[in-house]
Tab-separated table of C-alpha atoms and ligand atoms in Angstrom:
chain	number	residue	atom	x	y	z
Q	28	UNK	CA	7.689	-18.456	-26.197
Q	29	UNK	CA	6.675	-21.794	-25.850
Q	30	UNK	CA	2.892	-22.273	-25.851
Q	31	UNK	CA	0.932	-24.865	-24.032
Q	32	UNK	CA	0.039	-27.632	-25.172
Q	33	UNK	CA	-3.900	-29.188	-24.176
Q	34	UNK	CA	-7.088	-27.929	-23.927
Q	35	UNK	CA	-10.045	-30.168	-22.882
Q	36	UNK	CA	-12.839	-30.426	-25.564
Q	37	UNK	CA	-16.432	-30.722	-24.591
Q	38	UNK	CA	-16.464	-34.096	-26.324
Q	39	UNK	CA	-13.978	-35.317	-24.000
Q	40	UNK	CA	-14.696	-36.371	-20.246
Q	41	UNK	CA	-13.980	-33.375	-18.347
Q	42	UNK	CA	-10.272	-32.802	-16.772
Q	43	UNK	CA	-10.503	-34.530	-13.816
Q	44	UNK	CA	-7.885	-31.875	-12.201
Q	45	UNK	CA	-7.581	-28.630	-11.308
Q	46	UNK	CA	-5.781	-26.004	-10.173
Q	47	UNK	CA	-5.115	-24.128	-6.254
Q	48	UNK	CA	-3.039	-20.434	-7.146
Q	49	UNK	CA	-1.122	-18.239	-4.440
Q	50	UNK	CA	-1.630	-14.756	-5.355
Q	51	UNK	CA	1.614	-12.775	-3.773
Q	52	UNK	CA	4.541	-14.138	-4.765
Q	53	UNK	CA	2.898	-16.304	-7.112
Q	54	UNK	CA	0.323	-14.092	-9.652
Q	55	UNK	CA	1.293	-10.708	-8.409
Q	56	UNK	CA	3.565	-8.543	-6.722
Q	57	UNK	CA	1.378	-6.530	-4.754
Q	58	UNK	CA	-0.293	-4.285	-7.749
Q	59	UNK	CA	2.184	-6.132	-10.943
Q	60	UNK	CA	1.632	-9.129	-12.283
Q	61	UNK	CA	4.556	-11.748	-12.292
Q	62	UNK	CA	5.435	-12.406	-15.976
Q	63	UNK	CA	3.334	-15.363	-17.488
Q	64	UNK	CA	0.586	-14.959	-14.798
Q	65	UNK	CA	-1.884	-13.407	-17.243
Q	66	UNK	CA	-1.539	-15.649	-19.858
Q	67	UNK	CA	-1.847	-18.765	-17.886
Q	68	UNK	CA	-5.388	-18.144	-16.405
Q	69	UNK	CA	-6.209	-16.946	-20.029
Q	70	UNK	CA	-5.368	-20.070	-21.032
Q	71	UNK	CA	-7.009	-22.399	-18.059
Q	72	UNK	CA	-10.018	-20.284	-18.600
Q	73	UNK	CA	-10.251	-20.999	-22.475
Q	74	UNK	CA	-9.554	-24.822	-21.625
Q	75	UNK	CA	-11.618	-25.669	-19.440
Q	76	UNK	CA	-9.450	-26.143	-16.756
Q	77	UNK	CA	-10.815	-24.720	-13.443
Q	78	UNK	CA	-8.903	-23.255	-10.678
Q	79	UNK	CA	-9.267	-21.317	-7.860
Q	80	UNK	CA	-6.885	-18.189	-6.300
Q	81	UNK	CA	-6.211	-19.140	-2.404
Q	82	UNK	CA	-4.266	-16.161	-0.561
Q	83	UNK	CA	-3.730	-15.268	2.955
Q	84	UNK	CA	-4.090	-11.691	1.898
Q	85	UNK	CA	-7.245	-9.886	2.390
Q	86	UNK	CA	-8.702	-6.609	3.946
Q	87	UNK	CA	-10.743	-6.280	1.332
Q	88	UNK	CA	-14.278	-7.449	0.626
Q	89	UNK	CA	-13.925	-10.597	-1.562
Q	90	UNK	CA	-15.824	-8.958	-4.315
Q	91	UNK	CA	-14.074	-5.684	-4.058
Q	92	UNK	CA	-10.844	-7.732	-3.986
Q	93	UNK	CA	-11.436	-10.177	-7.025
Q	94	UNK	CA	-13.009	-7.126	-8.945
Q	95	UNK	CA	-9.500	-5.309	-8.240
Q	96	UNK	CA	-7.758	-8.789	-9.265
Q	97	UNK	CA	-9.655	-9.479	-12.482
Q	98	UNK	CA	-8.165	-5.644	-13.040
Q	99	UNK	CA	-4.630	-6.017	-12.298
Q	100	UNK	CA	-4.440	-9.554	-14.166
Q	101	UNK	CA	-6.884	-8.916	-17.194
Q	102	UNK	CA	-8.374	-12.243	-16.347
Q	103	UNK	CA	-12.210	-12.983	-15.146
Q	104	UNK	CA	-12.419	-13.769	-12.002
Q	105	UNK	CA	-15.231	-14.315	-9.503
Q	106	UNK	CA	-16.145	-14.737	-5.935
Q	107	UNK	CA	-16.738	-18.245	-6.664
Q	108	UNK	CA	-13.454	-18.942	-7.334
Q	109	UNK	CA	-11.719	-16.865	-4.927
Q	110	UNK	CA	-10.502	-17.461	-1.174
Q	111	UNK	CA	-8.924	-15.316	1.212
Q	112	UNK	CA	-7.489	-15.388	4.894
Q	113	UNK	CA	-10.452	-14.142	6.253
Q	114	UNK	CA	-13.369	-15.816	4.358
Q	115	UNK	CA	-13.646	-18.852	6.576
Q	116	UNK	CA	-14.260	-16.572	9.540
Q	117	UNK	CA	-18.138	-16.508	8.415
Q	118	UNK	CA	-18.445	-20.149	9.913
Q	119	UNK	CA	-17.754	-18.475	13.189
Q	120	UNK	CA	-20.825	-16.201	12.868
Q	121	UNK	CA	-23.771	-18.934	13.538
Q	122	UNK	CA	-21.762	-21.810	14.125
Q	123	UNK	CA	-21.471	-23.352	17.620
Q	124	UNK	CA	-19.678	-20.233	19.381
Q	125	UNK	CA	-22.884	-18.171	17.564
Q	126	UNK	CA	-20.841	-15.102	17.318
Q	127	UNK	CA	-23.610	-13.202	15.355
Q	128	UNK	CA	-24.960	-11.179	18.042
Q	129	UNK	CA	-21.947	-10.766	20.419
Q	130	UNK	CA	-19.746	-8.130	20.068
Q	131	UNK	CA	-16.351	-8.326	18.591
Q	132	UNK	CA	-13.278	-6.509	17.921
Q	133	UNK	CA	-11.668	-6.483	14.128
Q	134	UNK	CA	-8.995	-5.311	13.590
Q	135	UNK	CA	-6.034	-4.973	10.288
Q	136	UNK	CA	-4.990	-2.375	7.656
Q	137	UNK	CA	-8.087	-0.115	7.498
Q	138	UNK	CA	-10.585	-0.842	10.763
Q	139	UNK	CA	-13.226	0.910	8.608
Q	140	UNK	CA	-13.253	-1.764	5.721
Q	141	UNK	CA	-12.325	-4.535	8.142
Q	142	UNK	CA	-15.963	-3.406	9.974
Q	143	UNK	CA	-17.409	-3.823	6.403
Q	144	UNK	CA	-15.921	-7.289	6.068
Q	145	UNK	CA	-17.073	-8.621	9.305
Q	146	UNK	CA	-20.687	-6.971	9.150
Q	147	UNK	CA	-20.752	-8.593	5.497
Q	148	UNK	CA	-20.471	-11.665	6.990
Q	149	UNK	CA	-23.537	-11.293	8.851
Q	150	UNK	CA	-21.626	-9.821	12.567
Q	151	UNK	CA	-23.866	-7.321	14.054
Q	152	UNK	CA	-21.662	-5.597	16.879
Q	153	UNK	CA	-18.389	-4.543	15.123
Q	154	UNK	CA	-16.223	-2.658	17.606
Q	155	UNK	CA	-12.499	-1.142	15.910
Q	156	UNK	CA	-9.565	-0.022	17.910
Q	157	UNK	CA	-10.547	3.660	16.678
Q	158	UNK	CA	-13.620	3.739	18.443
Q	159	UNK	CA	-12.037	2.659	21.583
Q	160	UNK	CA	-9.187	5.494	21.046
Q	161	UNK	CA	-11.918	8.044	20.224
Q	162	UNK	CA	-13.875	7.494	23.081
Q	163	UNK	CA	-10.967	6.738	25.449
Q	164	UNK	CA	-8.049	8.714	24.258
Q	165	UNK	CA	-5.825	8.286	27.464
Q	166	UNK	CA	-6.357	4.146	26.803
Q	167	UNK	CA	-3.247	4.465	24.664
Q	168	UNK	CA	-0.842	7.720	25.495
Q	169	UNK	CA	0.632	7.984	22.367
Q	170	UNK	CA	-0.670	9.520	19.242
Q	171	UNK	CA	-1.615	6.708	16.472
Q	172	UNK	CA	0.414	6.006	13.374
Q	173	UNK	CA	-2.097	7.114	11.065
Q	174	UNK	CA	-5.580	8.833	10.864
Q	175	UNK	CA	-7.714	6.177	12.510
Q	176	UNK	CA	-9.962	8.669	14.755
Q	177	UNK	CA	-11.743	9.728	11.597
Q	178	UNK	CA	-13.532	6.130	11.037
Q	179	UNK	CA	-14.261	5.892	14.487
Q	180	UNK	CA	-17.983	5.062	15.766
Q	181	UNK	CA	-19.724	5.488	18.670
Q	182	UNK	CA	-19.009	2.735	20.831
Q	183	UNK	CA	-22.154	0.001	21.562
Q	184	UNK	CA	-21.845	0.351	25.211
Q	185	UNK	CA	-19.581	2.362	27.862
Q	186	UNK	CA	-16.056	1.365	28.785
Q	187	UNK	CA	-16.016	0.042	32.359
Q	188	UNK	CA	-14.716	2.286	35.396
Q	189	UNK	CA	-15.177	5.726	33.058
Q	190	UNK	CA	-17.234	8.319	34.250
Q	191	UNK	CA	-20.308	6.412	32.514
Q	192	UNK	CA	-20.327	3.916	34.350
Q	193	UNK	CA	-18.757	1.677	36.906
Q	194	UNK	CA	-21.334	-1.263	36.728
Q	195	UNK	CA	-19.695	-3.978	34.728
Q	196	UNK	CA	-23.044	-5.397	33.219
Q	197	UNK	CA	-23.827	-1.589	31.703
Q	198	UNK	CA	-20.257	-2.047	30.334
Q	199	UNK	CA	-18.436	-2.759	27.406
Q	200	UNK	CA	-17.675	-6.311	26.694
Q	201	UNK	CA	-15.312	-7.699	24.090
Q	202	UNK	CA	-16.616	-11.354	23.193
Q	203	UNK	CA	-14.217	-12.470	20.359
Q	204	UNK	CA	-10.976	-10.577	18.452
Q	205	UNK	CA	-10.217	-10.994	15.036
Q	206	UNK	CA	-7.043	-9.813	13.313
Q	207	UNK	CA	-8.540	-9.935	9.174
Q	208	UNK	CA	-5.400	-8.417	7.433
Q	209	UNK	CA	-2.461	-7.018	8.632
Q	210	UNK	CA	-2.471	-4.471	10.769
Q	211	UNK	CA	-0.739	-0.694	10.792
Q	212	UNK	CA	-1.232	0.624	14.059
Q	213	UNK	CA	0.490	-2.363	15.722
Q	214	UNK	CA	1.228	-0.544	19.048
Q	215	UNK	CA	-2.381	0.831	19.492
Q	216	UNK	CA	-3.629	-2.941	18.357
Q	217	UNK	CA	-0.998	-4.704	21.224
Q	218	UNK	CA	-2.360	-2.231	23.463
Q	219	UNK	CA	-5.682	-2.825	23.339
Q	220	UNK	CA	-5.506	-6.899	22.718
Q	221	UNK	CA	-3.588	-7.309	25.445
Q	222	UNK	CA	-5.481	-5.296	27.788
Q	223	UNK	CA	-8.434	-7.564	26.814
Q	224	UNK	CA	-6.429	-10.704	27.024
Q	225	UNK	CA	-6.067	-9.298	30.936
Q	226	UNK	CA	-9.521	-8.739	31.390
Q	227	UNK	CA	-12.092	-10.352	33.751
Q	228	UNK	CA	-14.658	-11.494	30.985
Q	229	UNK	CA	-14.212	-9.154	28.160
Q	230	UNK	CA	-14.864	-5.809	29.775
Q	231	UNK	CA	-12.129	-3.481	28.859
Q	232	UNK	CA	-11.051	-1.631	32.138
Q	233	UNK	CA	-11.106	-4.866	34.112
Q	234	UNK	CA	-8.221	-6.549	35.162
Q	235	UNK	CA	-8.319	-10.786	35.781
Q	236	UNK	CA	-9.690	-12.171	39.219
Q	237	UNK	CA	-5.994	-11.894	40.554
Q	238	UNK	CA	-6.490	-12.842	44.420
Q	239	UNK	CA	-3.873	-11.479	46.483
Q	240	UNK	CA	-0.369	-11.836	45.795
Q	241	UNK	CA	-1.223	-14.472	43.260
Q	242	UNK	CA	0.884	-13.992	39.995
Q	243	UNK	CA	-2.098	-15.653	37.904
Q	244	UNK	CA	-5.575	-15.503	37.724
Q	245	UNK	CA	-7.084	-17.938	40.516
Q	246	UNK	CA	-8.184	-20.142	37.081
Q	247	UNK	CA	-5.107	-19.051	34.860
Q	248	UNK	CA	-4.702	-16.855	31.806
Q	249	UNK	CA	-6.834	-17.041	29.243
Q	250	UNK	CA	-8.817	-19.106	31.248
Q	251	UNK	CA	-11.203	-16.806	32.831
Q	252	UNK	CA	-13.957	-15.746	29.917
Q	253	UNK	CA	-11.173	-13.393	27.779
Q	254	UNK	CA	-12.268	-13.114	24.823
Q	255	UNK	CA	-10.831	-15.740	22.203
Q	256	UNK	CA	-8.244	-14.438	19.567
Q	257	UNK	CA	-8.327	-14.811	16.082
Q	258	UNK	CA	-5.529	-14.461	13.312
Q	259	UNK	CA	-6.801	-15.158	9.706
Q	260	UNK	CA	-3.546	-16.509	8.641
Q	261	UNK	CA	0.277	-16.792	10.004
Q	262	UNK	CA	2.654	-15.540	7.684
Q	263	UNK	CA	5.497	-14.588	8.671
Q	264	UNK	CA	7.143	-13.216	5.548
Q	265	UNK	CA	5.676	-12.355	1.887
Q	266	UNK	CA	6.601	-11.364	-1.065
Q	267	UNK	CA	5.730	-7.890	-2.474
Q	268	UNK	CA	7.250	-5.947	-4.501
Q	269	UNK	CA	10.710	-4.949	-2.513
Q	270	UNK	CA	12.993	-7.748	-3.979
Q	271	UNK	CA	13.288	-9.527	-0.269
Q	272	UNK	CA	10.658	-10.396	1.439
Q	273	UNK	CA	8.447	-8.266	3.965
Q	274	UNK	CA	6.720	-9.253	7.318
Q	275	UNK	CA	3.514	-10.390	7.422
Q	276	UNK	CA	0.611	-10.725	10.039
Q	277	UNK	CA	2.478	-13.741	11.381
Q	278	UNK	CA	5.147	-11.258	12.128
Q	279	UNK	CA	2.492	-8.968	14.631
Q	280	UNK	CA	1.034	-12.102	15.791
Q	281	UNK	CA	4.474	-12.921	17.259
Q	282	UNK	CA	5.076	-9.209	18.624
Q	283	UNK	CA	1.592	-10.154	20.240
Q	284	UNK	CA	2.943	-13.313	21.725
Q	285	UNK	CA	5.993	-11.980	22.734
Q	286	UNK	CA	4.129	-8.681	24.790
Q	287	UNK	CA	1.741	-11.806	26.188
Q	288	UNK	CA	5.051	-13.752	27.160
Q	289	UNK	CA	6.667	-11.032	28.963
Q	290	UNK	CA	3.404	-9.408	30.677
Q	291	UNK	CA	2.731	-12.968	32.058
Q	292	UNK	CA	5.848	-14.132	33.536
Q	293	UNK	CA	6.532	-16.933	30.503
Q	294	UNK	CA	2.512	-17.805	29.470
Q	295	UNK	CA	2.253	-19.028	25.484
Q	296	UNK	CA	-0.025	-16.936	23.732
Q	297	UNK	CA	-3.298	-19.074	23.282
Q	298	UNK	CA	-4.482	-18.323	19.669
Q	299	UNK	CA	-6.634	-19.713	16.867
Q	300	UNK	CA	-5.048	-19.261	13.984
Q	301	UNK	CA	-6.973	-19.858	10.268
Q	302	UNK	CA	-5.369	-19.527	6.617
Q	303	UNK	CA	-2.852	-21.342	4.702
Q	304	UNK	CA	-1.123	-23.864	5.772
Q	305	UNK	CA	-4.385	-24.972	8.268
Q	306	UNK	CA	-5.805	-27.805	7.813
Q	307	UNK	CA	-9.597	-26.097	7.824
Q	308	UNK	CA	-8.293	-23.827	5.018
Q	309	UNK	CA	-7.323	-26.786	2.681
Q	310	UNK	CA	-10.784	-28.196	3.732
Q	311	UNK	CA	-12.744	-25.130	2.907
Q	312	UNK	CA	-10.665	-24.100	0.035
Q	313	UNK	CA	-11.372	-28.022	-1.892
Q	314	UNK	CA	-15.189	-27.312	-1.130
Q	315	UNK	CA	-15.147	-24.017	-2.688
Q	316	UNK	CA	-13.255	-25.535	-5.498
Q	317	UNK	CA	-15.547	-28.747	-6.133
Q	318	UNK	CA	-18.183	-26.701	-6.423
Q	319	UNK	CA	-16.924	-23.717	-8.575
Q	320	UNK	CA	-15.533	-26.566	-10.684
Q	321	UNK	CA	-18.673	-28.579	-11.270
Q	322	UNK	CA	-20.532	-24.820	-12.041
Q	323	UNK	CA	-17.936	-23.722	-14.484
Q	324	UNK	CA	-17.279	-27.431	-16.495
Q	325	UNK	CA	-21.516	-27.274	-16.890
Q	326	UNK	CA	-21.444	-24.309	-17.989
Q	327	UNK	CA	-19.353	-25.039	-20.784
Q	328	UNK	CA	-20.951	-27.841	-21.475
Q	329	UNK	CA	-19.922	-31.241	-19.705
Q	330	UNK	CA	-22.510	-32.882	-18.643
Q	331	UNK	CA	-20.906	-34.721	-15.869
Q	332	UNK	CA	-17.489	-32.823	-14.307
Q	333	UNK	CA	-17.151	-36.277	-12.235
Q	334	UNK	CA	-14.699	-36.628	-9.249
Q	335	UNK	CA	-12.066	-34.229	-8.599
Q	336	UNK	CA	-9.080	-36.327	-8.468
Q	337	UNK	CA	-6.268	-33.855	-8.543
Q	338	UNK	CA	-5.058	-30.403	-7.237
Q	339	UNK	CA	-1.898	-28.853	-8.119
Q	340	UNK	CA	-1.555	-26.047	-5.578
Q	341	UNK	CA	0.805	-23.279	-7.045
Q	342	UNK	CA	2.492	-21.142	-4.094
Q	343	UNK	CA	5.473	-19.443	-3.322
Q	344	UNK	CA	5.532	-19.868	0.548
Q	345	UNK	CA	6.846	-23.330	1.953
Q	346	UNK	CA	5.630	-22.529	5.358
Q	347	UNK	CA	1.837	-21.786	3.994
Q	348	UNK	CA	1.563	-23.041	0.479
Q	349	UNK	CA	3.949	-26.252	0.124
Q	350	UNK	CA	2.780	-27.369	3.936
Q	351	UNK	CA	-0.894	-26.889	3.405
Q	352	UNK	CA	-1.209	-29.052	0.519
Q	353	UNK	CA	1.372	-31.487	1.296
Q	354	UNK	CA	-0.126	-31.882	4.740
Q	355	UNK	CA	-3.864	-31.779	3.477
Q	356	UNK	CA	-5.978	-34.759	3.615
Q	357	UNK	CA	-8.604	-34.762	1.316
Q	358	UNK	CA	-12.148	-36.270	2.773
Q	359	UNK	CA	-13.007	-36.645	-0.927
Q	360	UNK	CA	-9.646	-38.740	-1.514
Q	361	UNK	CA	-8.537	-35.552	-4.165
Q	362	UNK	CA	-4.718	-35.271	-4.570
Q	363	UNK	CA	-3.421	-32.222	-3.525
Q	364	UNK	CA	0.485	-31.406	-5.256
Q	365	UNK	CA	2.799	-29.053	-3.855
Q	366	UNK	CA	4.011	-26.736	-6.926
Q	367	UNK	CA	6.767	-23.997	-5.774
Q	368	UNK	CA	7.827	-21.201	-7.684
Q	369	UNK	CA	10.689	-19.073	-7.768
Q	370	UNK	CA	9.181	-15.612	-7.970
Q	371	UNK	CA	7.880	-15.263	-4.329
Q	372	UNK	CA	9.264	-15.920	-0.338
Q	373	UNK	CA	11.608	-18.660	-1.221
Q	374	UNK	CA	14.584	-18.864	-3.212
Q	375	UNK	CA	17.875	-20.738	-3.871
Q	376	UNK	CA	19.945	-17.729	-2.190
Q	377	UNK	CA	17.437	-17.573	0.890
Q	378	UNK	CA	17.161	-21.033	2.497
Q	379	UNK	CA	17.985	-23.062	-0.757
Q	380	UNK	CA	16.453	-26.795	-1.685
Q	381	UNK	CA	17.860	-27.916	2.251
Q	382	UNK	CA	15.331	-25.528	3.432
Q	383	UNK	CA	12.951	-27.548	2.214
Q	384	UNK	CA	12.886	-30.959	4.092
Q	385	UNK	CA	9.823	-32.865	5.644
Q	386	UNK	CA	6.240	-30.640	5.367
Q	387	UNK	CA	8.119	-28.367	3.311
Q	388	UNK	CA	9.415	-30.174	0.894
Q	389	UNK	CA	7.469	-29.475	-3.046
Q	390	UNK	CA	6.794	-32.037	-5.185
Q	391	UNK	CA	8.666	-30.093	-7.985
Q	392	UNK	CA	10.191	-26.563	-7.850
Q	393	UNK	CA	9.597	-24.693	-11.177
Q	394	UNK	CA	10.466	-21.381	-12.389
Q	395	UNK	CA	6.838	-19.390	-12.393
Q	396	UNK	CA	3.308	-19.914	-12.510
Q	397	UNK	CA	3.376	-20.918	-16.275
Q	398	UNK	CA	6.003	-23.315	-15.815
Q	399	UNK	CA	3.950	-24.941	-12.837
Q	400	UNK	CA	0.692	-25.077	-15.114
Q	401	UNK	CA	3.008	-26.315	-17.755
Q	402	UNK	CA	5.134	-29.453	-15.504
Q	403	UNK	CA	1.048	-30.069	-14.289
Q	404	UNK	CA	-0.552	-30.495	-17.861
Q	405	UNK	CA	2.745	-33.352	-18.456
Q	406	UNK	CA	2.007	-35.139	-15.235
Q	407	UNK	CA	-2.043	-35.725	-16.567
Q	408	UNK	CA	-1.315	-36.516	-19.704
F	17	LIG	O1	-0.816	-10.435	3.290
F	17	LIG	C1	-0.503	-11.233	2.190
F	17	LIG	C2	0.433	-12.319	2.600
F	17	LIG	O2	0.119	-12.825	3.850
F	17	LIG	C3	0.591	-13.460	1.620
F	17	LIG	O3	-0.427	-13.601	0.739
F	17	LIG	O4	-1.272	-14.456	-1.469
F	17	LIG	O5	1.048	-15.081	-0.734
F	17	LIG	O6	-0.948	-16.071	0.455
F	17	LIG	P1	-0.407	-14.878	-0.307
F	18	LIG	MG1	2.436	-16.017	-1.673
């Protein structure tokens, strides 16, 4: 059980590296920690070394989440230090599209949390497929996977061409959609996206400004004030607890595309798309780190944490984690290395080393987290 071997003493300059974990796949499988996961963050949290955990999960409030972490790992953990698919969506709430006051539609595992998450990062109109489906049930024919009527809310305004009203401006109108974990009810969420991807402007009910026997709207799809669509991250696969891996949210964000594809005759899906391996992810996720690493070094003592040279991202997922921080260019000239592990997505049976060329390609392949911590500590010395 070979220990490791460095700690940084206060009468040293602090390390000038730190650390960028995947959680599933990497830390945990779903609820159980990976062998070696506990005792590695012990041990960067004794020595000084800072890191920070950098998942595309989420549906979960980040304190709720890193609370439930810090559980399942034994290891303190805080918000400062912790980012998830979803958290750069706050930019989005008084930055130039100024979402704060419109009204948006969240959806992903449990609407009612997902409302919490969004209205806890300062949205004010927080519309869920189960208040549409409560007030409209004939919107989608068939009955829902699970219990989602019983979180539903009034809805802010009336859906458009319903006995309430058929005046569009007293009408319900859908200004943004965001997708914050994966979702259940996939059929119910297709439904109802799509719908609003057809809309004139956002009001459900409405169909686009098709003239005649045009097959597209007079300006195009997507084209015509529908309400922009958001996905907090693209994963196709992850790695849980079954021993192969499972689809992930980029696996309904293709069924999405592929509705879109065949409802429009052959139209791409036009999507923004946030989480690993974006580069605004990378960007946000080396902010949150520079500064959760200059609060922690201070705190135990070093004066001055100076510049944040390197970052040895630890991931499981060549499409998110290797990509990301191969393709991320620091502004602060930080070096981000591409660590993979064996304990998540990829593996020498499924897609091998010659699955792994260009973006894709790790700067070492290592056994676990502790082994990746381990290889790291040699390369600074
Ligand atoms: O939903 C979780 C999945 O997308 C992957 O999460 O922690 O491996 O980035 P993670
Ligand atoms: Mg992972």
């Amino acid at each position: 059980q070979q220990r490791f071997s460095s700690s940084w003493r206060r009468d040293e300059p602090a390390p000038p590296f730190a650390f960028a974990f995947d959680i599933d796949g990497v830390l945990l499988h779903v609820a159980k920690p990976i062998p070696g996961a506990t005792e590695t963050l012990r041990f960067l949290n004794e020595s000084n070394i800072p890191f920070i955990l950098l998942t595309n999960g989420g549906g979960k409030r980040e304190a709720d989440r890193v609370q439930d972490l810090s559980e399942k790992l034994g290891v303190y953990l805080t918000t400062d230090n912790f980012v998830q698919s979803h958290t750069p969506f706050k930019q989005l709430v008084d930055g130039p599209e100024s979402l704060r006051n419109k009204t948006i539609l969240v959806t992903g595992s449990d609407y009612e949390k997902c409302r919490a998450i969004a209205k806890s990062y300062g949205f004010q109109n927080v519309v869920t497929p189960a208040d549409i489906l409560a007030a409209h049930p004939s919107i989608f024919p068939f009955r829902p996977v699970t219990d989602i009527l019983a979180t539903a809310q009034p809805l802010p305004k009336p859906l458009f061409n319903t006995t309430s009203t058929t005046r569009l401006e007293e009408a319900l109108k859908i200004d943004a959609m965001f997708v914050f974990d994966d979702p259940r009810d996939w059929a119910a969420d297709v439904q109802l996206i799509t719908d609003l991807l057809l809309s004139r402007n956002g009001y459900l009910g409405t169909y686009s400004a098709l003239n005649g026997n045009e097959t597209l709207p007079s300006c195009g799809w997507q084209q015509d004030g529908q309400p922009p669509l958001y996905f907090s991250n693209g994963d196709l696969l992850w790695s849980a607890t079954y021993h192969l891996p499972r689809f992930g949210q980029g696996a309904f964000q293709a069924t999405v595309a592929g509705v879109w594809h065949r409802v429009t005759g052959g139209h791409e899906l036009q999507r923004r798309v946030i989480g690993k391996p974006q580069a605004e992810t990378y960007e946000y996720a080396e902010r949150v780190l520079g500064v959760h690493r200059h609060d922690i070094l201070r705190s135990k003592g070093f004066h001055e944490p100076g510049t944040l040279k390197a970052v040895y991202m630890v991931g499981d997922n060549p499409e998110s984690d290797i990509a990301g921080a191969n393709g991320h260019v620091s502004e602060n000239g930080t070096q981000w290395t591409s660590v993979l592990v064996k304990t998540g997505v990829w593996s020498e049976e499924r897609g091998g080393e010659k699955a792994l060329q260009g973006r894709l390609k790790p700067k070492v392949i290592v056994a676990d987290v502790k082994e990746a911590v381990k290889w790291a500590l040699v390369q600074e010395g």
